[in-house]
Coordinates of C-alpha atoms in Angstrom, one line a residue:
L21 CA -36.0 81.5 -9.3
D22 CA -32.7 82.5 -7.7
F23 CA -32.0 85.0 -10.5
V24 CA -35.2 86.9 -9.7
N25 CA -34.2 87.5 -6.1
Q26 CA -30.7 88.4 -7.2
G27 CA -32.1 90.8 -9.8
I28 CA -34.4 92.5 -7.2
K29 CA -31.3 92.9 -5.0
G30 CA -29.2 94.2 -7.9
E31 CA -26.8 91.3 -7.5
W32 CA -27.3 89.6 -10.9
S33 CA -24.0 89.8 -12.7
V34 CA -24.7 88.0 -16.1
D35 CA -26.3 90.0 -18.8
P36 CA -28.0 87.5 -21.2
I37 CA -29.1 90.2 -23.7
K38 CA -27.9 89.6 -27.2
P39 CA -28.0 92.4 -29.7
P40 CA -31.4 92.5 -31.4
D41 CA -31.6 91.7 -35.1
E42 CA -33.3 94.0 -37.6
K43 CA -36.7 92.3 -37.3
G44 CA -37.7 93.4 -33.8
F45 CA -38.9 96.7 -32.3
G46 CA -42.4 96.4 -33.7
A47 CA -43.9 93.7 -31.4
Y48 CA -46.6 94.7 -29.0
T49 CA -47.7 92.9 -25.9
G50 CA -50.0 95.3 -24.0
I51 CA -48.1 94.8 -20.7
I52 CA -47.7 97.9 -18.6
F53 CA -44.9 97.4 -16.1
V54 CA -44.2 99.2 -12.8
P55 CA -42.2 102.4 -13.3
D56 CA -38.5 101.7 -14.2
L57 CA -36.9 103.6 -11.4
L58 CA -34.0 101.3 -10.4
E59 CA -31.0 100.1 -12.3
R60 CA -32.6 96.6 -12.3
T61 CA -36.3 97.2 -11.8
P62 CA -38.0 93.7 -11.6
P63 CA -40.5 93.1 -14.4
Y64 CA -43.7 93.3 -12.3
I65 CA -46.8 93.9 -14.3
E66 CA -48.7 97.0 -13.2
A67 CA -51.6 96.8 -15.7
V68 CA -52.7 94.9 -18.8
V69 CA -54.3 96.7 -21.7
P70 CA -57.8 95.2 -22.3
G71 CA -58.0 93.2 -25.5
S72 CA -54.2 93.1 -25.9
P73 CA -52.0 90.0 -26.4
A74 CA -51.2 90.1 -22.7
A75 CA -54.9 90.1 -21.8
K76 CA -55.6 87.3 -24.2
A77 CA -52.7 85.2 -22.6
G78 CA -54.2 85.7 -19.2
L79 CA -51.6 88.1 -17.6
R80 CA -52.7 90.1 -14.6
P81 CA -51.5 93.0 -12.5
D82 CA -48.9 92.0 -9.9
D83 CA -47.7 89.0 -12.1
L84 CA -43.9 88.9 -12.2
L85 CA -42.4 88.0 -15.6
I86 CA -39.6 85.5 -15.0
Y87 CA -38.9 83.8 -18.4
F88 CA -39.5 85.0 -21.9
D89 CA -39.1 82.2 -24.5
G90 CA -36.7 80.3 -22.1
E91 CA -34.5 83.4 -21.3
P92 CA -34.5 84.7 -17.7
V93 CA -36.0 88.2 -17.3
Y94 CA -34.4 89.8 -14.3
S95 CA -35.1 93.4 -15.2
L96 CA -37.2 95.6 -17.4
K97 CA -34.1 96.4 -19.5
A98 CA -33.6 92.6 -20.1
Y99 CA -37.3 92.3 -21.1
K100 CA -37.0 95.1 -23.6
G101 CA -33.8 93.5 -25.1
L102 CA -35.5 90.1 -25.4
L103 CA -38.7 91.6 -26.9
A104 CA -36.6 93.4 -29.6
R105 CA -35.7 90.0 -31.1
Y106 CA -39.2 89.2 -32.0
S107 CA -41.7 90.4 -34.6
P108 CA -45.5 90.8 -34.6
G109 CA -47.3 87.4 -35.2
E110 CA -44.7 85.4 -33.4
K111 CA -45.7 83.3 -30.4
V112 CA -43.5 83.1 -27.3
Q113 CA -43.6 81.0 -24.2
I114 CA -43.5 83.1 -21.0
E115 CA -43.4 82.1 -17.4
I116 CA -44.8 84.2 -14.7
R117 CA -44.9 84.1 -10.9
R118 CA -48.3 84.8 -9.5
G119 CA -48.2 84.7 -5.8
E120 CA -46.2 81.6 -5.0
K121 CA -47.1 79.7 -8.2
V122 CA -45.2 79.7 -11.4
T123 CA -47.3 79.5 -14.6
A124 CA -46.4 79.1 -18.2
L125 CA -48.4 81.0 -20.8
T126 CA -48.3 81.5 -24.6
L127 CA -48.2 85.2 -25.7
E128 CA -48.8 86.0 -29.4
L129 CA -47.1 89.3 -30.3
A130 CA -49.1 91.8 -32.2
P131 CA -48.2 94.9 -34.3
Q132 CA -47.9 98.2 -32.5
P133 CA -51.4 99.8 -32.2
K134 CA -52.2 102.7 -34.5
K135 CA -52.2 106.0 -32.6

């Protein structure tokens, strides 16, 4: 989890984000992250929308998202780039740090909710 500590300190120098393909941008997780105030804001979960894919996967406030389908997530920007590669209905493996424990979960992406 070295990259997480480096990301928090703003020292991570590799940007693993690949350009999204045309299928992304519609996937919904129900994760509400802490405000994106820093250049490399760590992907800490502030809240989880009840009934959302994130809630069904077991995510909780204060979880730190560290891997998204095997890719390191060192910032909110990295998370958004990774999510853009996926479409509703796809399942992704995520790994979170909850306290001192790392846990793997499956997250099934959903379509954006109707407003």
